[in-house]
Amino acid sequence: MRVVLAEDLFLLRDGLVRLLEAHDFEIAAAVETGPELSRALAELEPDVAVVDVRLPPTLTDEGLQCALEARRRRPGMPVLVLSQHVEQLYARELLADGSGGVGYLLKDRVFDAEQFVDAVRRVAAGGTAMDPQVIQQLLSRRAAEDRPLERLTPRELEVLELMAQGRTNAAIAGRLVVTERAIAKHTANIFAKLSLEVSDDDNRRVLAVLAYLDRGR
Amino acid sequence: MNLETKSDGRRTGRRTRTRGVALSAGRGLALALIALPGAVLCFCLTLVSVALVPVGIGIVTTPWVLTGVRAFADRRRLLAAEWGGVRIQRAYRPLPEDANPWGRTFGMLRDPATWRDFLWLPADMTAGFVTALLAFALPLYPLEGFAIAAGLWRVLPDGYWYGFVRVTDQSSAFYAAGLGAVLLVVALWLAPRLLRAHFRLTAALLGSGQGELAERVRVLTETRRDAVDTSAAELRRIERDLHDGAQARLVAMGMDLGTIEALLEKDPAKARELLAQARRSSADALTELRELVRGIHPPVLAERGLGDAVRALVLRLPVAAEVDVELPGRAEAPVESAAYFAVSEILTNTVKHSGADRVWIDMHHDQGRLRVAVTDNGRGGAVTGAGSGLAGVERRLGTFDGVLAVSSPVGGPTMVTMEIPCALS
């Protein structure tokens, strides 16, 4: 699987290259600035891009802008955005076009190599990988405000959270140590309680959750 | 009872007014006596002394003369403060102690305050003198009218003029008394005002905008102190947070790694356990650093500017918020930061106290000013002033000459508006 990597800090870029190569990814390019990233994305057409939000030369959100731009040119192009901090605002922008293949993670998630690589694979496959922190913020915010969420049981909330992170039922079942059937039942309940149509597509589920959470704004 | 008190009050009022007029008359006389000879003397001496500078004598005399002029002006400043309640700033430049006569002369002549003194002197000997003398003479002149009516007219030469009344007999003397009465009423009203006008004149020429400037300096001094205080407190907080948080965690991590090194051969299971712990410590340290950074300068603010930073901010609020931003550019980082934290503080207040379930934030830039309005539909009753969070916001904004206005009638809604002069780039 060919990856384009953009990270301006040498130490992190080096570490990411090593980490991804250790997990059998092929690094098509490892760049450090926004313009370089744009060029690499356009020319190399990688299977997935792993991009730091803040890139030179502006050292603002150049990485995110490049990713969004690349996805406008090539809809559905898989991009995993890494950041030192996560902002719902950015998560919304990434999810806004409605096509899958996006991820937005804290850089800390790299610590857990397995989880991180799993997220990259998921995004490359057209799924989503939202940082638990984004989801947490959304849920806690909405839980304080919206009625429908109150109807969910604590277990269902747990499932919703993992689901919103972009995990499949199988992954959720593994995480919560229950059968996949149980998770399927929970999800069906959640969609029923939130009056959402059930869909088997992972990334649709996230969008549905986010769209629901967006309501009333 | 009520009526009596009232008339009593009126009588007391009249008495104090009479005393006030007598006082201002006395002061007017004193001022007139000081002003005319003093100002004429100072003016002439200065003129002569400065004129003699080219021939050398002036070099020696000028410092003395100018010191005298300053003493004279100081005396008048004191009187203005004591008698008129008008404070006139003293703004002479300090001279080096060991300066030679040459240096002293030109040092003093270069001082704009010296030239203000010099311009004030002719005004003082004319307009200043007249206003002071009138304050004295105006209340006295009517007394002459009364004296004429009381019989003085008999000894006066025929056709004596009192004001515009020609006194020839008792009846015309009564006219004079009538005029005197009118003049007395006018004097009662005018005399204190004349004296005040005199002091204002002194202040206008001697102070010469210094008052305004001094006020500005005072404000700047205060805001600078606030800014220094706030930033010092902020630095202390950051230092403490780093020391107690991230730094301690990194130390613990280092210790764990050391232990792991030792355990690697002996007890691999234990080593693995410690490794997991070290990783958690590093993650925690990161979390803490992230919070710290958000508290110093929020990343979105750095990356996107004020508009999006506030948009990101309200996403974390437990109340619904509408953000309306019309900023064609970005303000300077410190201004953005101040505005951001002000909005953040106001929103925190709103969430905590107002009971509102909706907030509207409007930001735009207009006529060189960044205007931010935060409105909520809460119960109102918010106050600025000591102890309230809004006072802190006000102080913070003060550093940038920004102002904060709060409209919060009990029952709501609350609207907090701020304005910071700044340019967008």
XYZ file of C-alpha atoms in Angstrom:
642
model
C 0.000 0.000 0.000
C 1.523 3.327 -1.063
C 1.536 6.168 1.444
C 2.354 9.842 1.108
C 3.482 11.241 4.413
C 3.626 14.915 5.365
C 5.166 15.952 8.651
C 7.476 18.898 9.215
C 9.261 17.657 12.331
C 12.125 15.427 11.255
C 11.977 13.182 14.328
C 8.299 12.443 13.895
C 8.557 12.010 10.145
C 11.388 9.586 10.596
C 9.483 7.674 13.263
C 6.340 7.497 11.135
C 8.289 6.237 8.127
C 9.856 3.522 10.236
C 6.571 2.609 11.837
C 4.683 2.386 8.546
C 7.475 0.507 6.804
C 7.579 -1.940 9.675
C 3.924 -2.627 8.943
C 4.514 -3.271 5.242
C 3.456 0.094 3.868
C 5.354 1.537 0.964
C 6.355 5.153 1.544
C 5.839 6.838 -1.829
C 6.987 10.194 -0.455
C 7.743 11.739 2.898
C 7.496 15.515 2.585
C 7.708 18.411 4.969
C 5.853 21.357 3.449
C 2.388 22.070 2.114
C 3.333 22.737 -1.525
C 5.430 19.556 -1.579
C 2.471 17.644 -0.237
C 0.113 19.031 -2.883
C 2.543 18.067 -5.619
C 3.113 14.592 -4.186
C -0.626 13.953 -3.856
C -1.287 15.071 -7.413
C 1.600 13.206 -9.031
C 1.889 10.025 -7.027
C -1.802 9.284 -6.413
C -1.090 7.282 -3.279
C -3.493 4.833 -1.655
C -3.566 6.939 1.451
C -2.076 10.208 2.721
C -0.987 10.737 6.308
C -0.855 14.471 6.897
C 0.072 16.744 9.770
C -2.399 19.622 10.169
C 0.275 22.236 10.714
C 2.814 22.432 7.925
C 5.278 24.996 6.628
C 5.472 27.508 5.092
C 2.521 29.116 6.893
C 2.674 26.803 9.902
C -1.069 27.233 10.201
C -3.523 24.602 8.956
C -1.727 24.167 5.632
C -1.798 20.352 5.882
C -5.544 20.260 6.392
C -6.110 22.681 3.521
C -3.925 20.558 1.207
C -5.852 17.444 2.203
C -9.216 19.117 1.578
C -7.965 20.465 -1.738
C -6.720 17.026 -2.811
C -10.082 15.527 -1.920
C -11.862 18.141 -3.990
C -9.697 17.217 -6.968
C -10.013 13.508 -6.354
C -13.184 12.822 -4.358
C -12.871 10.081 -1.797
C -9.109 10.199 -1.779
C -8.153 8.652 1.596
C -6.572 11.129 3.979
C -5.615 10.636 7.577
C -4.961 13.935 9.310
C -2.759 13.976 12.377
C -2.726 16.811 14.814
C -1.255 17.860 18.112
C -4.804 18.797 19.113
C -8.192 17.858 17.780
C -10.884 20.372 16.919
C -14.441 19.519 16.041
C -14.303 22.335 13.552
C -11.654 20.509 11.539
C -13.393 17.155 11.932
C -16.550 18.667 10.480
C -14.666 20.097 7.518
C -13.115 16.733 6.794
C -16.433 14.945 6.991
C -18.365 17.632 5.169
C -18.130 16.162 1.667
C -19.835 12.992 2.844
C -17.504 10.589 1.093
C -15.521 8.246 3.261
C -11.827 7.710 3.574
C -11.080 10.347 6.158
C -9.410 10.153 9.486
C -8.545 12.745 12.097
C -6.376 11.621 14.967
C -4.287 13.024 17.732
C -0.605 12.444 17.206
C -0.569 10.540 20.494
C -2.464 7.731 18.832
C 0.773 6.872 17.082
C 1.941 5.536 20.434
C -0.298 2.576 20.010
C 1.221 1.302 16.792
C -1.374 -1.388 16.214
C -4.309 0.992 16.608
C -2.657 3.612 14.482
C -1.849 1.232 11.635
C -5.368 -0.124 11.904
C -6.693 3.415 11.494
C -4.524 4.024 8.417
C -5.783 0.777 6.850
C -9.363 1.662 7.683
C -9.083 5.079 6.076
C -7.318 3.638 3.026
C -10.193 1.204 2.654
C -12.670 4.087 2.555
C -13.660 3.924 6.203
C -13.271 6.623 8.826
C -11.107 7.058 11.883
C -12.222 9.829 14.137
C -10.308 10.515 17.297
C -12.165 9.383 20.411
C -11.628 12.887 21.776
C -13.705 14.466 19.022
C -16.484 11.977 19.563
C -16.262 12.373 23.312
C -16.676 16.112 23.056
C -19.621 15.743 20.750
C -21.328 13.185 22.901
C -20.802 14.954 26.197
C -22.005 18.192 24.669
C -25.074 16.663 23.159
C -25.809 14.493 26.157
C -26.135 17.651 28.231
C -28.549 19.171 25.805
C -30.529 16.773 23.675
C -33.326 14.531 24.785
C -32.982 11.564 22.415
C -29.563 10.610 23.742
C -31.016 10.274 27.212
C -33.010 7.362 25.949
C -29.836 5.421 25.229
C -28.558 3.010 27.814
C -24.948 3.475 29.006
C -23.978 0.430 26.976
C -25.611 1.820 23.861
C -23.776 5.120 24.392
C -20.533 3.189 24.568
C -21.357 1.452 21.320
C -22.353 4.732 19.685
C -19.060 6.270 20.682
C -17.008 3.434 19.193
C -19.218 3.420 16.152
C -18.668 7.118 15.654
C -14.930 6.571 15.774
C -15.419 4.516 12.657
C -15.169 1.004 13.993
C -16.959 -1.957 12.509
C -19.322 -4.059 14.537
C -16.677 -6.772 14.726
C -14.138 -4.340 16.141
C -16.629 -2.995 18.648
C -17.565 -6.514 19.711
C -13.887 -7.309 20.228
C -13.343 -4.150 22.237
C -16.352 -4.628 24.488
C -15.810 -8.380 24.717
C -19.294 -9.358 23.528
C -20.540 -11.129 20.414
C -20.988 -9.322 17.141
C -24.691 -10.186 17.218
C -25.062 -8.287 20.484
C -23.456 -5.245 18.899
C -25.720 -5.515 15.873
C -28.676 -5.489 18.236
C -27.332 -2.472 20.089
C -26.764 -0.550 16.874
C -30.250 -1.371 15.656
C -31.601 -0.042 18.958
C -29.513 3.081 18.711
C -30.702 3.834 15.194
C -34.263 3.167 16.212
C -34.003 5.448 19.236
C -32.345 8.158 17.192
C -34.816 7.518 14.353
C -32.081 6.887 11.803
C -32.187 4.443 8.947
C -29.908 1.501 9.427
C -27.021 1.176 7.004
C -24.270 -1.400 6.888
C -21.712 0.981 5.540
C -19.313 1.921 8.313
C -18.620 5.441 7.219
C -22.298 6.189 6.615
C -22.796 5.385 10.227
C -20.340 8.008 11.337
C -21.848 10.553 9.042
C -25.269 9.681 10.342
C -24.095 10.092 13.888
C -22.378 13.372 13.140
C -25.331 14.599 11.122
C -27.556 13.769 14.012
C -25.219 15.488 16.428
C -25.154 18.489 14.143
C -28.884 18.929 14.324
C -30.128 21.999 16.116
C -26.989 23.920 15.409
C -41.835 71.766 59.383
C -40.942 70.808 55.960
C -41.408 74.335 54.748
C -39.291 75.707 57.566
C -36.456 73.388 56.789
C -36.664 74.410 53.200
C -36.553 78.121 53.912
C -33.815 77.424 56.420
C -31.931 75.658 53.744
C -32.482 78.531 51.400
C -31.257 80.957 53.983
C -28.156 78.876 54.671
C -27.610 78.634 50.940
C -27.826 82.363 50.616
C -25.431 82.856 53.495
C -22.835 80.492 52.048
C -23.225 82.154 48.698
C -22.643 85.557 50.239
C -19.606 84.184 51.995
C -18.461 82.601 48.779
C -18.708 85.928 47.001
C -16.831 87.703 49.778
C -14.165 85.032 49.620
C -13.831 85.165 45.865
C -13.693 88.976 46.055
C -10.833 88.773 48.561
C -9.035 86.193 46.478
C -9.641 88.188 43.348
C -7.976 91.200 44.945
C -5.027 89.126 46.135
C -4.625 87.534 42.701
C -4.878 90.881 40.945
C -2.229 92.305 43.249
C 0.081 89.377 42.637
C -0.625 88.894 38.943
C -0.012 92.352 37.539
C 3.317 93.300 39.126
C 4.559 89.705 39.241
C 3.764 88.977 35.604
C 5.084 92.328 34.367
C 8.293 91.883 36.321
C 8.812 88.289 35.199
C 8.004 89.130 31.586
C 10.357 92.090 31.424
C 13.185 90.321 33.217
C 12.887 87.306 30.948
C 12.795 89.484 27.884
C 15.846 91.451 28.945
C 17.744 88.433 30.153
C 17.155 86.438 26.982
C 18.016 89.477 24.889
C 21.312 89.662 26.761
C 22.233 86.062 26.042
C 24.187 86.939 22.877
C 26.382 89.356 24.808
C 27.041 86.815 27.534
C 25.364 88.430 30.514
C 22.178 86.574 29.759
C 23.941 83.252 30.155
C 24.476 84.038 33.820
C 21.179 85.739 34.543
C 18.745 83.640 32.521
C 18.786 80.560 34.771
C 18.088 82.781 37.761
C 15.331 84.680 36.039
C 13.723 81.561 34.668
C 13.913 79.880 38.052
C 12.129 82.930 39.420
C 9.483 82.708 36.700
C 8.969 79.066 37.550
C 8.605 79.886 41.219
C 6.032 82.529 40.303
C 4.157 80.062 38.093
C 4.361 77.423 40.808
C 2.888 79.857 43.313
C -0.032 80.397 40.928
C -0.429 76.672 40.367
C -0.723 76.272 44.092
C -3.319 79.043 44.358
C -5.286 77.556 41.453
C -5.390 74.222 43.226
C -6.207 75.680 46.644
C -8.669 78.374 45.655
C -10.087 77.188 42.392
C -9.705 73.429 42.649
C -7.953 73.543 39.281
C -4.932 71.284 39.113
C -2.255 72.428 36.725
C 0.448 69.934 35.890
C 4.046 70.950 36.415
C 6.081 69.582 33.551
C 9.533 71.155 33.563
C 12.319 69.030 32.257
C 14.881 68.122 34.890
C 18.287 69.745 34.497
C 21.500 67.913 35.294
C 22.763 68.937 38.742
C 26.279 69.741 37.608
C 25.341 71.680 34.482
C 27.306 74.864 33.797
C 25.448 78.175 33.291
C 25.566 77.669 29.544
C 23.989 74.239 29.790
C 21.450 75.471 32.309
C 20.447 78.422 30.143
C 19.980 76.465 26.981
C 18.536 73.491 28.782
C 15.858 75.739 30.197
C 15.301 77.612 26.946
C 14.836 74.349 25.069
C 12.147 73.255 27.476
C 8.710 73.867 25.923
C 7.396 74.485 29.432
C 9.609 77.581 29.626
C 7.992 78.989 26.516
C 4.556 78.181 27.848
C 5.432 80.169 30.960
C 6.663 83.028 28.811
C 3.456 83.099 26.758
C 1.349 82.877 29.849
C 2.872 85.977 31.433
C 1.357 88.597 29.045
C -2.005 86.837 29.251
C -1.768 86.837 33.010
C -0.954 90.531 33.257
C -3.936 91.402 31.050
C -6.794 88.933 30.950
C -5.718 87.219 34.158
C -5.444 90.538 35.954
C -8.807 91.782 34.655
C -10.732 88.656 35.590
C -9.219 88.609 39.058
C -9.825 92.315 39.622
C -13.419 92.070 38.349
C -14.061 89.211 40.757
C -13.052 91.651 43.493
C -14.570 94.870 42.201
C -17.902 93.607 40.938
C -19.349 92.726 44.357
C -18.017 96.027 45.815
C -19.383 98.427 43.245
C -23.058 97.933 44.256
C -22.133 98.999 47.785
C -21.309 102.432 46.417
C -24.800 102.628 44.913
C -26.344 101.862 48.295
C -24.081 104.379 49.993
C -25.144 107.043 47.485
C -28.809 106.361 48.204
C -28.084 106.442 51.938
C -26.929 110.059 51.625
C -23.561 110.040 50.015
C -25.039 111.852 47.015
C -25.143 115.058 49.046
C -21.376 115.320 49.303
C -20.689 114.145 45.755
C -20.152 116.774 43.039
C -23.252 117.508 41.018
C -23.676 115.210 38.030
C -21.691 112.300 39.492
C -22.117 109.206 37.367
C -22.852 105.913 39.044
C -22.745 103.472 36.194
C -25.061 105.011 33.637
C -27.135 106.856 36.294
C -26.451 110.541 36.753
C -26.834 111.301 40.440
C -28.270 114.767 41.088
C -30.864 114.286 43.863
C -32.344 111.711 46.198
C -34.573 110.163 43.538
C -31.718 109.633 41.114
C -29.736 108.319 44.107
C -32.460 105.727 44.513
C -32.029 104.801 40.888
C -28.354 104.322 41.633
C -29.279 102.036 44.528
C -31.585 100.101 42.199
C -28.790 99.692 39.702
C -26.551 98.678 42.588
C -29.047 95.979 43.576
C -29.122 94.647 40.038
C -25.358 94.724 39.882
C -25.187 92.929 43.220
C -27.314 90.086 41.897
C -25.126 89.921 38.825
C -22.010 90.041 40.992
C -23.276 87.239 43.225
C -23.608 85.103 40.144
C -20.600 86.296 38.251
C -17.823 86.802 40.796
C -17.071 83.132 41.581
C -17.290 82.364 37.876
C -14.856 85.079 37.032
C -12.390 83.691 39.493
C -12.838 80.240 38.045
C -12.358 81.693 34.573
C -9.132 83.205 35.800
C -7.854 79.834 36.986
C -9.004 78.130 33.807
C -7.107 80.666 31.792
C -4.013 79.980 33.862
C -4.513 76.254 33.441
C -5.110 76.527 29.706
C -1.883 78.432 29.126
C 0.373 76.985 31.781
C -0.947 73.437 31.457
C -1.204 73.628 27.690
C -2.540 70.179 26.943
C -0.337 68.734 29.600
C -3.374 67.708 31.602
C -4.675 65.551 28.811
C -1.254 64.157 28.160
C -0.705 63.467 31.829
C -4.039 61.676 31.982
C -2.991 59.591 29.014
C 0.308 58.794 30.693
C -1.530 57.817 33.850
C -3.810 55.489 31.913
C -0.906 53.964 30.041
C 1.041 53.478 33.234
C -1.891 51.719 34.771
C -2.611 49.473 31.824
C 1.040 48.658 31.483
C 1.148 47.646 35.116
C -1.917 45.490 34.589
C -0.379 43.903 31.535
C 2.846 43.202 33.353
C 0.942 41.779 36.316
C -1.204 39.572 34.127
C 1.671 38.279 32.086
C 3.754 37.649 35.192
C 0.887 35.709 36.757
C 0.455 33.834 33.506
C 4.130 32.902 33.413
C 3.972 31.696 36.999
C 0.955 29.557 36.175
C 2.679 28.065 33.144
C 5.828 27.385 35.118
C 3.819 25.707 37.893
C 1.776 23.652 35.463
C 4.877 22.483 33.643
C 6.661 21.698 36.846
C 3.823 19.798 38.473
C 2.534 18.174 35.327
C 4.439 17.333 32.215
C 7.866 17.701 33.777
C 7.076 15.365 36.666
C 5.630 12.821 34.284
C 8.700 12.900 32.082
C 10.897 12.384 35.136
C 8.763 9.422 36.193
C 9.013 8.080 32.671
C 12.786 8.356 32.747
C 12.854 6.478 36.023
C 10.624 3.777 34.623
C 12.858 3.430 31.582
C 15.870 3.088 33.867
C 14.123 0.355 35.817
C 13.100 -1.350 32.584
C 16.732 -1.401 31.471
C 17.662 -3.175 34.652
C 14.725 -5.576 34.513
C 14.999 -6.457 30.819
C 17.094 -9.581 31.418
C 15.905 -10.513 34.904
C 12.155 -10.080 34.640
C 10.863 -9.427 31.104
C 7.215 -9.601 32.222
C 7.701 -6.871 34.780
C 9.665 -4.850 32.222
C 6.799 -5.048 29.758
C 4.397 -3.862 32.423
C 6.630 -0.879 33.160
C 6.916 -0.143 29.460
C 3.155 0.158 29.227
C 3.233 2.475 32.206
C 5.935 4.627 30.632
C 3.881 4.928 27.488
C 0.867 6.021 29.506
C 2.996 8.609 31.286
C 4.169 10.034 27.980
C 0.590 10.188 26.715
C -0.514 11.941 29.903
C 2.352 14.385 29.617
C 1.229 15.162 26.091
C -2.342 15.696 27.189
C -1.206 18.112 29.841
C 1.039 19.987 27.463
C -1.837 20.245 25.023
C -4.106 21.750 27.670
C -1.361 24.139 28.616
C -0.885 25.242 25.024
C -4.613 25.760 24.646
C -4.498 28.000 27.720
C -1.618 30.075 26.375
C -2.488 30.362 22.722
C -5.200 28.121 21.324
C -3.962 26.215 18.252
C -6.998 27.095 16.148
C -6.402 30.751 16.911
C -2.848 30.415 15.649
C -3.915 28.438 12.612
C -7.130 30.116 11.567
C -7.499 33.381 13.402
C -10.156 34.839 15.629
C -13.282 33.928 13.676
C -12.685 30.211 13.473
C -11.170 30.089 16.933
C -14.425 31.413 18.356
C -16.387 29.039 16.119
C -14.318 26.174 17.502
C -14.827 27.543 20.991
C -18.607 27.505 20.802
C -18.549 23.914 19.553
C -17.477 22.985 23.058
C -20.184 25.052 24.731
C -23.146 23.287 26.280
C -25.483 25.956 24.880
C -26.492 26.590 21.298
C -24.535 29.410 19.754
C -24.646 31.440 16.584
C -21.429 32.996 15.397
C -21.430 35.776 12.860
C -17.990 36.836 11.726
C -17.105 39.558 9.285
C -13.370 40.011 9.479
C -11.652 40.650 6.163
C -8.225 39.940 7.647
C -6.403 39.038 10.782
C -5.573 41.318 13.658
C -2.204 41.245 15.354
C -1.640 38.127 17.425
C -1.808 39.818 20.850
C -5.064 41.554 19.947
C -6.560 38.326 18.596
C -5.484 36.541 21.702
C -6.942 39.194 24.012
C -10.230 39.209 22.111
C -10.371 35.419 22.088
C -9.796 35.072 25.806
C -12.253 37.873 26.485
C -14.937 36.060 24.481
C -13.989 32.813 26.169
C -14.302 34.392 29.611
C -17.625 36.004 28.742
C -18.994 32.709 27.422
C -17.820 30.906 30.549
C -19.644 33.516 32.615
C -22.723 33.120 30.467
C -22.786 29.362 30.850
C -22.127 29.549 34.574
C -24.439 32.336 35.644
C -26.914 33.448 33.045
C -29.059 30.343 32.674
C -29.194 31.113 28.951
C -29.769 28.402 26.384
C -28.744 30.488 23.399
C -25.844 32.785 22.630
C -25.217 35.054 19.691
C -21.725 36.203 18.902
C -21.157 38.918 16.388
C -17.687 39.982 15.340
C -16.814 42.590 12.814
C -14.225 45.195 12.016
C -15.345 48.714 11.449
C -13.553 52.068 11.359
C -10.311 50.687 12.684
C -12.013 48.889 15.524
C -12.668 45.272 16.208
C -16.155 45.003 17.636
C -17.406 41.886 19.350
C -20.868 41.531 20.809
C -21.905 38.549 22.890
C -25.619 38.370 23.571
C -27.490 35.714 25.504
C -31.114 35.084 26.369
C -30.411 34.504 30.049
C -31.710 36.142 33.153
C -29.405 39.186 33.084
C -28.132 41.074 36.084
C -24.470 40.754 35.165
C -22.239 43.453 36.602
C -18.750 44.692 35.941
C -16.601 45.973 38.732
C -14.294 44.562 41.329
C -14.379 40.828 41.782
C -16.412 39.980 38.722
C -14.877 38.054 35.861
C -15.807 40.901 33.569
C -13.491 43.265 35.421
C -10.613 40.984 34.511
C -11.700 41.059 30.891
C -11.899 44.822 31.038
C -8.357 45.032 32.394
C -7.041 42.694 29.743
C -8.663 44.760 27.004
C -7.380 47.946 28.603
C -3.868 46.974 27.596
C -4.961 47.435 23.998
C -7.039 50.553 24.682
C -10.042 48.324 24.317
C -13.286 48.955 26.133
C -16.016 46.724 27.446
C -19.668 47.611 27.869
C -22.220 45.475 29.600
C -25.945 45.838 29.239
C -27.655 43.390 31.493
C -30.999 44.409 32.952
C -32.397 42.036 35.525
C -34.505 39.591 33.610
C -32.162 39.715 30.668
C -31.038 39.678 28.002
C -27.349 40.310 28.594
C -25.260 41.941 25.938
C -21.546 42.342 26.366
C -19.859 44.494 23.776
C -16.188 45.130 23.335
C -14.186 47.315 21.075
C -10.489 47.118 20.432
C -8.789 49.573 18.130
C -6.659 47.566 15.729
C -5.765 47.171 12.099
C -6.400 44.019 10.115
C -3.824 42.568 7.806
